[in-house]
Short mmCIF file of C-alpha atoms and ligand atoms in Angstrom, two decimals:
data_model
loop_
_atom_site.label_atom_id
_atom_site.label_comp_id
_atom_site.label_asym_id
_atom_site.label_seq_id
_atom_site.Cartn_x
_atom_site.Cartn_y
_atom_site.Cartn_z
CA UNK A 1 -4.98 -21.81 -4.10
CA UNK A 2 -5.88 -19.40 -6.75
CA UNK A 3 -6.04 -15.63 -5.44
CA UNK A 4 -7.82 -12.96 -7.44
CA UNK A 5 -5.44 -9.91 -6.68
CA UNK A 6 -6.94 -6.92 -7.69
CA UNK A 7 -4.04 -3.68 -7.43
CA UNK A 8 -1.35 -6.25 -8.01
CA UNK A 9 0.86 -4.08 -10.76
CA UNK A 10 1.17 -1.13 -7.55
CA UNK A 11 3.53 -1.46 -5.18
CA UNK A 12 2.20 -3.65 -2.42
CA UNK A 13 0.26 -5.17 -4.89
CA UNK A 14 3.37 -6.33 -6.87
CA UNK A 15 4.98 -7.39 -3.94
CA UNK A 16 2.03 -9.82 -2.58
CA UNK A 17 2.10 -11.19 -6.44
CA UNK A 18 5.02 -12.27 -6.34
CA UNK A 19 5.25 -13.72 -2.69
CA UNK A 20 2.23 -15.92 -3.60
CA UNK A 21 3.73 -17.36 -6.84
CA UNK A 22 7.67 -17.21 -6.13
CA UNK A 23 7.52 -17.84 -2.17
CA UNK A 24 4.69 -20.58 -1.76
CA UNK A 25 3.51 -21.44 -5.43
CA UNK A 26 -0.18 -20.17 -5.50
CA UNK A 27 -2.11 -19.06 -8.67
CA UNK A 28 -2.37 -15.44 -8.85
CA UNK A 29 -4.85 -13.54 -11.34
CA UNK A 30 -3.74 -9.78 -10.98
CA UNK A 31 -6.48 -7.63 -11.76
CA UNK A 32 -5.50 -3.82 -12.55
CA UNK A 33 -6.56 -1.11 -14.29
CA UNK A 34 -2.84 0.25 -15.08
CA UNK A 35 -3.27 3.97 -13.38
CA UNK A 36 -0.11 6.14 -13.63
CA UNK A 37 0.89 4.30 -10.32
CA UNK A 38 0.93 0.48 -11.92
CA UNK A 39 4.33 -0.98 -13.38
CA UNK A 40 3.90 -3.94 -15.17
CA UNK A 41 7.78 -3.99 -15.36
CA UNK A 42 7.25 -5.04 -11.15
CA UNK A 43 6.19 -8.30 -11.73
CA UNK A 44 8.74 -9.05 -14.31
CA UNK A 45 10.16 -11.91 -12.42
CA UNK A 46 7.12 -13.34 -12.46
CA UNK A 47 5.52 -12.22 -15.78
CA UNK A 48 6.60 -15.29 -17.25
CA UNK A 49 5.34 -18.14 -14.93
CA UNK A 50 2.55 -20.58 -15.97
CA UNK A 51 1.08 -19.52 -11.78
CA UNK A 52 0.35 -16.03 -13.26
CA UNK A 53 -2.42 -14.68 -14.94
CA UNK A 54 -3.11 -10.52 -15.77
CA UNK A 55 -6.36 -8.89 -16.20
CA UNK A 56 -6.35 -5.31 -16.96
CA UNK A 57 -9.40 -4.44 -15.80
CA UNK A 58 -11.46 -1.32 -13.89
CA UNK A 59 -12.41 -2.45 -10.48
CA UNK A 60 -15.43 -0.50 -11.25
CA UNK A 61 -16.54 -2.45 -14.58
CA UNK A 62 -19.10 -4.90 -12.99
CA UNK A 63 -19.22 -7.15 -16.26
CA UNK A 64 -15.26 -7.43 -16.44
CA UNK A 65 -15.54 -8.35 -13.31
CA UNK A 66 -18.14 -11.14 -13.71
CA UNK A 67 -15.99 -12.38 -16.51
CA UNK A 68 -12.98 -12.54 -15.05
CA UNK A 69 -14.46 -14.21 -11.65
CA UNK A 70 -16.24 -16.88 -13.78
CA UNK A 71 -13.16 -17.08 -16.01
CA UNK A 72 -10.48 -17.90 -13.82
CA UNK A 73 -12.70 -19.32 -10.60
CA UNK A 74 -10.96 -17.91 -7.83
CA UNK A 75 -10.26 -18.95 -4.33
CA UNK A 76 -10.26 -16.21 -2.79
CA UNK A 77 -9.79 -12.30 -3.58
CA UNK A 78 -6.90 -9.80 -1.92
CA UNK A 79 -8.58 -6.50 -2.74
CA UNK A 80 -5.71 -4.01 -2.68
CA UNK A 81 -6.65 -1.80 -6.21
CA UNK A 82 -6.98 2.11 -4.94
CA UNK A 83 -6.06 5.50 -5.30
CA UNK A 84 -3.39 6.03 -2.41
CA UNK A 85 -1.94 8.92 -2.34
CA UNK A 86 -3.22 11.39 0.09
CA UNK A 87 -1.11 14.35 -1.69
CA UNK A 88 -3.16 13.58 -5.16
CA UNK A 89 -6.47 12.61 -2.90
CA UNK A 90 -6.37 16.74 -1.77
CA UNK A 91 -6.13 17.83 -5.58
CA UNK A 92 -8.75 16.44 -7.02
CA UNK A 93 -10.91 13.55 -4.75
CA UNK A 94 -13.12 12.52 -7.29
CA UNK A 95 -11.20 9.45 -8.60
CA UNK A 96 -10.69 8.48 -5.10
CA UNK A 97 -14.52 8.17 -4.27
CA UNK A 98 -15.03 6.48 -7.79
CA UNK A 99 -12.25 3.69 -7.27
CA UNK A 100 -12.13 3.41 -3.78
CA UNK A 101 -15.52 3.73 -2.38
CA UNK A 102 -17.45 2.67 -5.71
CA UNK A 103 -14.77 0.03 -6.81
CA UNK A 104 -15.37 -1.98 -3.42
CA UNK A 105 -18.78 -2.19 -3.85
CA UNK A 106 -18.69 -3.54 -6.94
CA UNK A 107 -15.82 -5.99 -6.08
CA UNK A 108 -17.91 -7.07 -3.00
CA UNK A 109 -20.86 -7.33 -5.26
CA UNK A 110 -19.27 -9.22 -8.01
CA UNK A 111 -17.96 -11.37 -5.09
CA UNK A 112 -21.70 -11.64 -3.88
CA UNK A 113 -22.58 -13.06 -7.54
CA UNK A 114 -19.60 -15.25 -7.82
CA UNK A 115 -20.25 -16.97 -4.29
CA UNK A 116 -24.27 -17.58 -4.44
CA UNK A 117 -23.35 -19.19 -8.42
CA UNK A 118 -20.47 -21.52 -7.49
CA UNK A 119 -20.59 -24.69 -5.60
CA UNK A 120 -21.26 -25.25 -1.93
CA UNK A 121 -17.62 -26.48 -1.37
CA UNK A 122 -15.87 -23.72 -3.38
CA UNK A 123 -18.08 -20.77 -1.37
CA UNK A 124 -17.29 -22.43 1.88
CA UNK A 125 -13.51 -21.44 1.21
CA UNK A 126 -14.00 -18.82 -0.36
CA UNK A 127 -12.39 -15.56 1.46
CA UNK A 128 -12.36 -12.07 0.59
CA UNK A 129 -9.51 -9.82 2.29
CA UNK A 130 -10.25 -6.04 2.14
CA UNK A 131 -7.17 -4.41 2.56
CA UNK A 132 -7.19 -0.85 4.00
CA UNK A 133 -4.88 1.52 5.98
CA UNK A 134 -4.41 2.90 9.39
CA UNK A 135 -5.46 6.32 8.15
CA UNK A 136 -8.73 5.13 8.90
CA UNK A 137 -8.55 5.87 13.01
CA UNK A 138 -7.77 9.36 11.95
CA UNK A 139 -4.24 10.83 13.95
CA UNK A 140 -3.11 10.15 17.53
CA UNK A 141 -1.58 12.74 19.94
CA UNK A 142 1.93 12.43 21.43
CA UNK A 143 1.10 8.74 23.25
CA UNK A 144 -1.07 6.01 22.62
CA UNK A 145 -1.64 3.54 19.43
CA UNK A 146 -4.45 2.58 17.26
CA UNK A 147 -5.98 -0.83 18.18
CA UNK A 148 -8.88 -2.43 16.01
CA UNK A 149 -11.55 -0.69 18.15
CA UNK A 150 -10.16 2.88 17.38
CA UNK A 151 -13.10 4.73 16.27
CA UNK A 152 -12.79 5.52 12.72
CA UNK A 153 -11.95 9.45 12.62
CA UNK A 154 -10.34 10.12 9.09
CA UNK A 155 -8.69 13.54 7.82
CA UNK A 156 -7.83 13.40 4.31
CA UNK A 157 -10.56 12.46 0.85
CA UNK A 158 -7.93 9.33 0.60
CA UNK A 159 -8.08 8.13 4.44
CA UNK A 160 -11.96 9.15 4.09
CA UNK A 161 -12.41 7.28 0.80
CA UNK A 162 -10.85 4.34 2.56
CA UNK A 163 -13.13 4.39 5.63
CA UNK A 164 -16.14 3.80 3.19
CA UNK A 165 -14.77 1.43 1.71
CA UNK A 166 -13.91 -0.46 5.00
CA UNK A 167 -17.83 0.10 6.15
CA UNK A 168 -18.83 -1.43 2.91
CA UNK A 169 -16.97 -4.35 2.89
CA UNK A 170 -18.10 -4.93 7.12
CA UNK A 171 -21.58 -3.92 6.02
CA UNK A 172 -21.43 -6.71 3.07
CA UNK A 173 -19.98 -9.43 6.10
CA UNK A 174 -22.94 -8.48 7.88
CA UNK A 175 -26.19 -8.33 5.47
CA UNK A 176 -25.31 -11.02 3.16
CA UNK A 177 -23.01 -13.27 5.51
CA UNK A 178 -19.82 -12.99 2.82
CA UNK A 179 -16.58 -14.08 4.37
CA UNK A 180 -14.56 -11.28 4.51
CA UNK A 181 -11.95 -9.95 6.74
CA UNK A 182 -10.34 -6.43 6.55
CA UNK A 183 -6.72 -5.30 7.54
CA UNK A 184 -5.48 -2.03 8.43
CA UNK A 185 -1.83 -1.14 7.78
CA UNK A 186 0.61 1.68 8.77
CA UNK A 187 3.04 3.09 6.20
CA UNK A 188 4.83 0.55 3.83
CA UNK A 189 8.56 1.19 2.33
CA UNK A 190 10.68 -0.82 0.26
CA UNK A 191 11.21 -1.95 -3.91
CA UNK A 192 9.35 -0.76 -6.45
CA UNK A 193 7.25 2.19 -4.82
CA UNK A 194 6.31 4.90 -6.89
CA UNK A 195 8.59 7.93 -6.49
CA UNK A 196 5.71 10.18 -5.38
CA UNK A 197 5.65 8.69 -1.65
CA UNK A 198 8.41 10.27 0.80
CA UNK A 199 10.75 7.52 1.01
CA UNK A 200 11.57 6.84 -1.92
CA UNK A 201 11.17 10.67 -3.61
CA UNK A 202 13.96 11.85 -1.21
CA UNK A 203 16.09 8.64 -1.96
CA UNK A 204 15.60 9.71 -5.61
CA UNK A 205 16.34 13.70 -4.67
CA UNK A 206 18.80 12.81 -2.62
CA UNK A 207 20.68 10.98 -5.75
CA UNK A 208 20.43 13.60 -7.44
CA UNK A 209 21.20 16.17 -5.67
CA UNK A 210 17.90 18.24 -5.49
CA UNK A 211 15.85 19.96 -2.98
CA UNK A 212 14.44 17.59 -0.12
CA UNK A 213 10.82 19.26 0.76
CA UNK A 214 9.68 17.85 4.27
CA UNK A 215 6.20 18.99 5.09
CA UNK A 216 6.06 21.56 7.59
CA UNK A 217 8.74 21.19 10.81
CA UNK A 218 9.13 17.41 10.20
CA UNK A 219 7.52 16.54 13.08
CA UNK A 220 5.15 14.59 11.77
CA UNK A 221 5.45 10.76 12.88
CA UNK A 222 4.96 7.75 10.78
CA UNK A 223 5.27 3.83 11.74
CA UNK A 224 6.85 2.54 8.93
CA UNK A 225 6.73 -1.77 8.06
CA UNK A 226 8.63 -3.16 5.18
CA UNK A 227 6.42 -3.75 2.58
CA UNK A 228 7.45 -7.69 2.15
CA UNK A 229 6.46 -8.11 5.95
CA UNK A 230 3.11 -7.00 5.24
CA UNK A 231 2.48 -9.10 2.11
CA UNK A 232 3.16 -12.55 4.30
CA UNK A 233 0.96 -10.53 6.83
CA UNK A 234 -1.70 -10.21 4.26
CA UNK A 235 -1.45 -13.79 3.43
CA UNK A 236 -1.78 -15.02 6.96
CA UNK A 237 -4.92 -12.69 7.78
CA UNK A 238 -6.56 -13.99 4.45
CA UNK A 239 -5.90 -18.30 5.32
CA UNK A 240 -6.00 -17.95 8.67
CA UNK A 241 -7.67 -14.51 9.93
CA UNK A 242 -11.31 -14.97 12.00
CA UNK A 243 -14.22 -13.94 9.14
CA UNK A 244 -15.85 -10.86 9.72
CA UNK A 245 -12.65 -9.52 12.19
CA UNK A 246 -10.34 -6.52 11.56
CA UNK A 247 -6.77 -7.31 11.88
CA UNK A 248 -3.91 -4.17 12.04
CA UNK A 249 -0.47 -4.60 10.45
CA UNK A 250 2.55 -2.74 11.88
CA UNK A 251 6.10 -2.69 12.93
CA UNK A 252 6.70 -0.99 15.61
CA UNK A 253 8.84 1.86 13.44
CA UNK A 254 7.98 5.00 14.99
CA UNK A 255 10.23 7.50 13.12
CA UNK A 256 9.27 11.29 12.88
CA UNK A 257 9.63 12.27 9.08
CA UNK A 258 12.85 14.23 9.94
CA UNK A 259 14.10 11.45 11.40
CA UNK A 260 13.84 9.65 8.51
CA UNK A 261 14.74 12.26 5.50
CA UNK A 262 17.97 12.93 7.41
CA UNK A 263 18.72 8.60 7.81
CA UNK A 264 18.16 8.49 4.06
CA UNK A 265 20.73 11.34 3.45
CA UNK A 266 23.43 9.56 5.31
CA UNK A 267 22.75 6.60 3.45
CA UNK A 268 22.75 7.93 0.16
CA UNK A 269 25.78 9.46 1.02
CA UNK A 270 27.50 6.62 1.89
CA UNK A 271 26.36 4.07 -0.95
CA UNK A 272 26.46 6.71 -4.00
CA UNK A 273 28.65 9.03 -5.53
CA UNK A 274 29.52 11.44 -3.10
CA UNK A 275 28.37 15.53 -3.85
CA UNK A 276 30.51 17.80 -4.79
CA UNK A 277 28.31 20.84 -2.27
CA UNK A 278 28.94 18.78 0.89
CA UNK A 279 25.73 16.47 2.74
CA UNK A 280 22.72 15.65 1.55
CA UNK A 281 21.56 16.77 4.74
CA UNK A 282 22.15 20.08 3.21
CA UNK A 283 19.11 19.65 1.05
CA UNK A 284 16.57 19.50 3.56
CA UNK A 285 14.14 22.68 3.09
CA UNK A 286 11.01 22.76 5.27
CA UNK A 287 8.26 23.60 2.86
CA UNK A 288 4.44 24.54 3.22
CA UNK A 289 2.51 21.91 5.84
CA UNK A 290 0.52 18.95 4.16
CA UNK A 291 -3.55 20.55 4.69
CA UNK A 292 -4.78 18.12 7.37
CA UNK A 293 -1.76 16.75 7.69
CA UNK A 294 -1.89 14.22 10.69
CA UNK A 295 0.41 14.35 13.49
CA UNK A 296 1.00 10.40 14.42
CA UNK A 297 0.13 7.07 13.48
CA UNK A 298 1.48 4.19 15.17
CA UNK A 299 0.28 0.44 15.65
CA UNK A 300 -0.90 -1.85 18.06
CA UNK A 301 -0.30 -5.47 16.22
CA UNK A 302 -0.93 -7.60 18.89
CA UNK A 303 -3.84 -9.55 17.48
CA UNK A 304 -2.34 -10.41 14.36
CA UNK A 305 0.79 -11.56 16.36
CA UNK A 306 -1.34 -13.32 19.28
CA UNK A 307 -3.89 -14.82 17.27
CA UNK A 308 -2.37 -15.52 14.32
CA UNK A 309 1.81 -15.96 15.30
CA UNK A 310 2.59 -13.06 12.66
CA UNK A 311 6.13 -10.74 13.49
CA UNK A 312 7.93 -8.13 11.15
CA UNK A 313 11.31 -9.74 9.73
CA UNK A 314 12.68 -6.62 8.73
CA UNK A 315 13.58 -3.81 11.14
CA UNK A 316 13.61 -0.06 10.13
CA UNK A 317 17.56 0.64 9.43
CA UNK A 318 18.24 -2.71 7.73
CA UNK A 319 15.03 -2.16 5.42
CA UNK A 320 15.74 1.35 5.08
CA UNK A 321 19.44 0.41 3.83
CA UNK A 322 18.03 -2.13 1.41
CA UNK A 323 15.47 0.02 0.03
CA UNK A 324 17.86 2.73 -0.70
CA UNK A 325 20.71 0.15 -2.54
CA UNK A 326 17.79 -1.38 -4.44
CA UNK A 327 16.82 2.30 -5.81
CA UNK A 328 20.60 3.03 -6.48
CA UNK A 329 20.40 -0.84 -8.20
CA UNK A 330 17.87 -0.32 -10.51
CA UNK A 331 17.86 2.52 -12.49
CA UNK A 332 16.03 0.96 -15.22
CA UNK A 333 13.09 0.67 -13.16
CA UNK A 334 12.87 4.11 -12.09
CA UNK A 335 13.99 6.14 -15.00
CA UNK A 336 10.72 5.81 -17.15
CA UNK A 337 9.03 7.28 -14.54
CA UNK A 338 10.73 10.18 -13.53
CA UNK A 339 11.20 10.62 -17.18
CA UNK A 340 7.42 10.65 -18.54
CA UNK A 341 5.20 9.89 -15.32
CA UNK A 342 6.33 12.18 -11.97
CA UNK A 343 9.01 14.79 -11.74
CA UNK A 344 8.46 15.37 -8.38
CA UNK A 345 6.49 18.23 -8.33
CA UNK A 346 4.93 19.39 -5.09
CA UNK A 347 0.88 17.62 -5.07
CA UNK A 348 -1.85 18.74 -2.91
CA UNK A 349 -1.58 22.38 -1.52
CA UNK A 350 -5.10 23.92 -1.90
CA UNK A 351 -5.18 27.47 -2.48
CA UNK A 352 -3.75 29.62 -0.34
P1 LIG B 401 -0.42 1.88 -5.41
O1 LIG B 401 -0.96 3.24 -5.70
O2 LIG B 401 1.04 1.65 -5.52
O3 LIG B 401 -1.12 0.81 -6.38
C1 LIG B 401 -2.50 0.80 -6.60
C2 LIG B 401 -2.77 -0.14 -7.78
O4 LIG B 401 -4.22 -0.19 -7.95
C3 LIG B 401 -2.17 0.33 -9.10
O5 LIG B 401 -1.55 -0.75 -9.77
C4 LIG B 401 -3.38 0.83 -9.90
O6 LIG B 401 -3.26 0.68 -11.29
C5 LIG B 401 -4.49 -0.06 -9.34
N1 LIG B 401 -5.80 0.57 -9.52
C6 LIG B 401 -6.16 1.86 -9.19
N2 LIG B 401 -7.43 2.08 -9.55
C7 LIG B 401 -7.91 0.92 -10.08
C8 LIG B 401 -9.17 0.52 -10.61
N3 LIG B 401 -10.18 1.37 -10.68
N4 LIG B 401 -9.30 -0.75 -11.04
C9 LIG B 401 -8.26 -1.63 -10.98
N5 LIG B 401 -7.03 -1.29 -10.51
C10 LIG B 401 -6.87 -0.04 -10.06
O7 LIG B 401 -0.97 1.49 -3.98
P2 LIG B 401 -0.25 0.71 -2.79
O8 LIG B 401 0.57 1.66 -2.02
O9 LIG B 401 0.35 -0.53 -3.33
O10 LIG B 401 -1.53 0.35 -1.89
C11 LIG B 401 -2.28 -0.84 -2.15
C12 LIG B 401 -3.41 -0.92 -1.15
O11 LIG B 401 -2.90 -0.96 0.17
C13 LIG B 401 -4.38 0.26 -1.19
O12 LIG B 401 -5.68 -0.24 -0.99
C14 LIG B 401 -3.93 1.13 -0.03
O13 LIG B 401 -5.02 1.86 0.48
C15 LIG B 401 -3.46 0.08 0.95
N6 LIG B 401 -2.41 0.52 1.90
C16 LIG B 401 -1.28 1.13 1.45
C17 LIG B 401 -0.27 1.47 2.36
C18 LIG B 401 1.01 2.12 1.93
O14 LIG B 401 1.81 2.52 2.77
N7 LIG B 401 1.30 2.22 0.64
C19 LIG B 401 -0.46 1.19 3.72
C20 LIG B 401 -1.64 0.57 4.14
C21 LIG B 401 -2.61 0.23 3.21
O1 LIG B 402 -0.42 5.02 6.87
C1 LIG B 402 -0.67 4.30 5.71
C2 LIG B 402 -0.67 5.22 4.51
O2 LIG B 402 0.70 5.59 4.29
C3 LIG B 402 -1.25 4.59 3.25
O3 LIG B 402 -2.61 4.31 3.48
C4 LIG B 402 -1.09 5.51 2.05
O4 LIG B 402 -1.55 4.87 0.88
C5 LIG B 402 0.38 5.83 1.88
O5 LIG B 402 0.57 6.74 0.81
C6 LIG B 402 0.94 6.43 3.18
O6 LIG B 402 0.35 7.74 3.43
P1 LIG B 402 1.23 8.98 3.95
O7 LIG B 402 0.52 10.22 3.62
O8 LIG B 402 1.65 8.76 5.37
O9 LIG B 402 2.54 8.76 3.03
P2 LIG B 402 3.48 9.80 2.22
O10 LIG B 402 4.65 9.02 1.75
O11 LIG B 402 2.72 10.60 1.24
O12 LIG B 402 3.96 10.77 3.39
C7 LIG B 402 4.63 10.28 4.53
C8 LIG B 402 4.88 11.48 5.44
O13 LIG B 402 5.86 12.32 4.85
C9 LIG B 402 3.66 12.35 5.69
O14 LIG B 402 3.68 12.81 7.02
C10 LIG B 402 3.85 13.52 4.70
C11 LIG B 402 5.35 13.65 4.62
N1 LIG B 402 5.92 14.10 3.33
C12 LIG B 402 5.53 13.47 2.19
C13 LIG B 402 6.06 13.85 0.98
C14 LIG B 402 5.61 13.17 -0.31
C15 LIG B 402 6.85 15.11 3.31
O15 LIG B 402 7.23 15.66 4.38
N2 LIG B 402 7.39 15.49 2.11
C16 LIG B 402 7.01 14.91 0.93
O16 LIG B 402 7.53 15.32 -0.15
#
């Protein structure tokens, strides 16, 4: 196959690149803009091979896109290019709305071009995946889990942003008969995320001995799936989901944010040089709440496992431990960033 990937330089992005080339030899075109949250240095293993292609293009440029889809013919498209975090989503939404709401639509309409101009054999297997986020359903109480038929309820200009998009690409199913399927996906973790998301900002803190700022009393619980999991996840949905379903992605990692700041600690402890002023535990300072921060997310996966045989490889401590070596591993990947991109500062308080 050849997969349009649009997002491919961020961090799932990167990681469903190089799945597709490296783990089952498809042609990948990765279509980004480079925001401050691409790395082109993720796909280095990769960079290289006569399977990939890069496009640096705006999701939002309608004529790129027509180029590009007439270019390189594609397949199929995994639409994963966004704004996503909901910190930089409270500063300032406007880039959110512009890339994630008006970037779809012009993906799905590009798409719409591409598929009534190419032959009848090519558009009848053709797919496009919309890839989204469990955000969507909004936040759960103390029990329950979000299923597909969760009614979409979303708190944040990110999570909102998303839920447009999600409408538009069902809408587009719908009106004009396109073969798309969405997913909606709990909270990745692994290699190469960008240091502004909590995992890997306290593994980075942690390192280096700074102030660990957990968002309110830490209560807050998130279901985490290792980001490798969902790219074969992604792949399955987009070969072998049902067109015009919604599929959810997640691992059964319920962890309260605590919970998981004070794992990391131990862990950094244990793999890196020890600190002189005791535990990294001793870092942990409970700082101002997230505004509409939600309380819960957690997954019901049992359609994509049922229907389509898909289960997570990686549980939460053994990806937890390899995410934190690989950060300690590769210094060279990080430093540039914390260097001229993201020093950690706190994002997304609104006055108060
Ligand atoms: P990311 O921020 O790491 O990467 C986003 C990528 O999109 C970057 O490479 C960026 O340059 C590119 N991009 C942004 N605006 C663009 C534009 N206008 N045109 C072209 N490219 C553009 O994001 P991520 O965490 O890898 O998330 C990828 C997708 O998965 C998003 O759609 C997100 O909503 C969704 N998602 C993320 C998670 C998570 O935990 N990270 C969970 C579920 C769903
Ligand atoms: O659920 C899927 C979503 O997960 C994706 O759609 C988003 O793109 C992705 O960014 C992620 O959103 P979250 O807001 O859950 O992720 P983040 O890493 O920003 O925060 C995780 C939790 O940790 C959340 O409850 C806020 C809290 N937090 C975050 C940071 C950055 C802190 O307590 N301290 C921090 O410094």
């Amino acid at each position: 196959m050849k997969i349009l990937v649009t997002g491919g330089a961020g961090f799932i992005g990167s990681a469903v690149c190089r799945y597709l080339v490296q783990e089952l030899g498809h042609c990948v075109v990765n279509l980004d803009k480079l925001t401050y949250a691409a790395n082109l240095s993720s796909l280095a293993e990769i960079e290289n091979n006569p399977l990939y292609a890069f496009e640096k293009v705006d999701i939002c440029d309608r004529l790129e896109l027509d180029r590009v889809f007439s270019s390189h013919q594609p397949d199929a498209v995994m639409h994963l290019a966004a704004e996503s975090h909901v910190d930089r989503s409270i500063t300032g939404a406007g880039e959110f709305i512009q890339t994630n709401v008006v970037g779809t639509m012009t993906m799905l309409e590009a798409s719409r071009a591409y598929l009534a101009a190419c032959t009848q054999n090519v558009a009848k297997a053709f797919r496009f995946l919309h890839v989204s986020t469990d955000e969507v359903y909004g936040e759960l109480g103390e029990t329950g889990l979000f299923s597909e038929t969760t009614p979409y309820d979303p708190s944040s200009p990110y999570s909102a942003s998303k839920a447009a998009s999600d409408h538009l690409a069902k809408a587009w199913a719908r009106t004009y008969d396109m073969p798309i399927v969405v997913s909606n996906c709990s909270n990745n973790y692994g290699p190469f995320h960008f240091p502004e998301k909590l995992i890997p900002l306290m593994i980075l803190n942690a390192l280096h001995g700074k102030d660990l700022p957990v968002y309110g009393d830490g209560s807050n619980v998130r279901d985490w799936l290792y980001v490798d999991d969902h790219a074969r996840a992604l792949f399955m949905i987009l070969t072998k989901g049902r067109i015009g379903e919604t599929y959810n992605v997640g691992g059964q990692n319920e962890r309260t944010n605590l919970q998981v700041v004070e794992r990391i600690c131990s862990l950094v402890d244990e793999l890196a040089a020890p600190l002189a002023s005791g535990s990294r535990k001793d870092l942990i300072r409970f700082v101002q709440d997230r505004p509409g921060h939600d309380a819960r997310y957690a997954i019901d996966a049992e359609k994509l496992r049922s229907e389509l045989g898909w289960v997570a490889q990686e549980n939460f401590e053994s990806g937890l431990r390899k995410t934190v070596q690989w950060y300690l591993d590769h210094e060279a990947w990080w430093r540039p960033i914390i260097e001229h991109n993201y020093q950690g500062e706190r994002l997304g308080l609104t006055k108060t």
